[in-house]
Coordinates of C-alpha atoms in Angstrom, one line a residue:
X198 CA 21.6 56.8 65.4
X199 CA 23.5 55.1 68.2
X200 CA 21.6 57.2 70.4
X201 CA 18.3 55.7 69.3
X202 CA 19.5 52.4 69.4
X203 CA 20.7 52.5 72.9
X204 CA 17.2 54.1 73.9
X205 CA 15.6 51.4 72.1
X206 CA 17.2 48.6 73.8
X207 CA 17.1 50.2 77.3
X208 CA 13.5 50.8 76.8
X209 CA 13.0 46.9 75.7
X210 CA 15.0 45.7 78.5
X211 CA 13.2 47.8 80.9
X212 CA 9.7 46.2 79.1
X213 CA 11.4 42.8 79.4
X214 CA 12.1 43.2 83.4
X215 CA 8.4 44.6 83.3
X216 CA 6.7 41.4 82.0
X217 CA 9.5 39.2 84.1
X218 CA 8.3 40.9 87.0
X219 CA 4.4 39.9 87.0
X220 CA 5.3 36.2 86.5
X221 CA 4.4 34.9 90.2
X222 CA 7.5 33.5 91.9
X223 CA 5.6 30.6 92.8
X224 CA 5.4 29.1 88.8
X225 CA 9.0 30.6 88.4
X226 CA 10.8 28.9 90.5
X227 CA 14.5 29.5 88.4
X228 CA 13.4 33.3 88.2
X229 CA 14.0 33.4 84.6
X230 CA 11.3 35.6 83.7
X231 CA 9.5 32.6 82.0
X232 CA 7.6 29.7 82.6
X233 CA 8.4 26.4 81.0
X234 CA 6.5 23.2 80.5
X235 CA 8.3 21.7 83.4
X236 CA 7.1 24.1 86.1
X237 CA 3.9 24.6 84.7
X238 CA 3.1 21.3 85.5
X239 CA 5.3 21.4 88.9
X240 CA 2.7 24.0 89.9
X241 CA -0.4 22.1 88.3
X242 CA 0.5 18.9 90.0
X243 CA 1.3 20.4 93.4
X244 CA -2.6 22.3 92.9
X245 CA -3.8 19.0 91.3
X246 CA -2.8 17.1 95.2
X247 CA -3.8 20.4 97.2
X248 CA -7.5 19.6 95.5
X249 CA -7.6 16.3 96.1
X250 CA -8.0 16.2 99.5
X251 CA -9.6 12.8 99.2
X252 CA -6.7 11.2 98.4
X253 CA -8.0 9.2 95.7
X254 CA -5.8 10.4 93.0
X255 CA -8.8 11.8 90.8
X256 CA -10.7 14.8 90.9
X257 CA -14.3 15.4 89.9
X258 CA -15.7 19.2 88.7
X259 CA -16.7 19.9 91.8
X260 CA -13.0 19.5 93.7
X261 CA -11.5 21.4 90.6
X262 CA -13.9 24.7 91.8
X263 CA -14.8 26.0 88.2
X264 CA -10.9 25.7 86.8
X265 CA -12.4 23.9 84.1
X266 CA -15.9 24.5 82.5
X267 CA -17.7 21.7 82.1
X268 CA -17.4 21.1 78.2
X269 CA -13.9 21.6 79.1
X270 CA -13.9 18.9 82.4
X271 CA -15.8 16.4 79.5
X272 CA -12.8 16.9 77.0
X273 CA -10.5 15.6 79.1
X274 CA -11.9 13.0 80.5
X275 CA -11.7 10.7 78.3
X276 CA -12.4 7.7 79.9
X277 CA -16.1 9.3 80.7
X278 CA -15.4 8.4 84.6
X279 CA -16.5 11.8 85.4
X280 CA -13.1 12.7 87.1
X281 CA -9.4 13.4 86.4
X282 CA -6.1 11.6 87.0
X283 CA -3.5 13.5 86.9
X284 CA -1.8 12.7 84.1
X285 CA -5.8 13.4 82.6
X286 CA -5.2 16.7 84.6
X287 CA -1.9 17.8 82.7
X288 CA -2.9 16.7 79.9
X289 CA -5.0 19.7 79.7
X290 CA -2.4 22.1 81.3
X291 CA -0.1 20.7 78.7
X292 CA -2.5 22.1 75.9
X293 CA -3.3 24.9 77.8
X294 CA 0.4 26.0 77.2
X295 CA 1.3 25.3 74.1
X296 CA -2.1 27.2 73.3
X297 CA -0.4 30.2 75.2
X298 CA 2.9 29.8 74.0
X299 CA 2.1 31.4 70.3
X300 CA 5.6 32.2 69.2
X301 CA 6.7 28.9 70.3
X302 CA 9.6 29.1 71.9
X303 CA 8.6 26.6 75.1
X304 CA 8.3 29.0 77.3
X305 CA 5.8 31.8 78.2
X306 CA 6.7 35.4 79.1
X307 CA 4.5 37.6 81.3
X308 CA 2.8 38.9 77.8
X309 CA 2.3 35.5 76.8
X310 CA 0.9 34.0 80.9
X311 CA -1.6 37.4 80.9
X312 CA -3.5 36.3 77.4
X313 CA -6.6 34.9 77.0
X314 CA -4.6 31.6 76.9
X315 CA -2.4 31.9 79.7
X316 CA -5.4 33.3 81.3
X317 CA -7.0 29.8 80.9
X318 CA -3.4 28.1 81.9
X319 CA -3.2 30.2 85.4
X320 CA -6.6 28.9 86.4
X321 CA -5.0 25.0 86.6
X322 CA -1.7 26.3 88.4
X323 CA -2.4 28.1 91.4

């Protein structure tokens, strides 16, 4: 019974590093194997100024490059200015999260990043 045990939790640590390993260093900066709120939004803010390269502090659908669909770009404009501050812009990437973070523990794993949700997350980080 030990035996199984120990082969169990090797195997789930080895699964662990697995995941920890296809989170891009670049969102992970604290190499944790996750990604928390914090640096998701370190990343989408540092993407949010590389696409603005207007300098005007907003950005319209087209300077986002299909990141957003449009029903999605609408949603979160809510001021109907047809562009995005970027607190406008993490807004979204904040939702984006917690919609990939399903067992709620504030911070997404590689399993979690490579859903359908974190999927949709990635696409406003890098």
């Amino acid at each position: 019974m030990k035996i199984r045990s120990l082969v169990l939790a090797s195997a789930l640590a080895f699964a662990t590093s697995a995941y920890a390993a296809k989170i891009p260093e670049a969102l992970d900066p604290d190499k944790d194997g996750t990604i928390d709120l914090a640096e998701a939004k370190a990343a989408a803010g540092a993407l949010f100024d590389k696409l603005d390269k207007d300098h005007e502090g907003t950005l319209d659908i087209k300077e986002l490059q299909g990141r957003l669909s449009k029903v999605d770009f609408a949603g979160a404009d809510p001021d109907k200015d047809k562009t995005l501050t970027r607190d406008e812009y993490l807004a979204v990437v904040e939702q984006r999260f917690n919609a990939a973070n399903t067992d709620g523990d504030g911070t997404l794993d590689a399993k979690e990043l490579n859903s359908k949700e974190g999927k949709a997350l990635k696409k406003l980080l890098k």
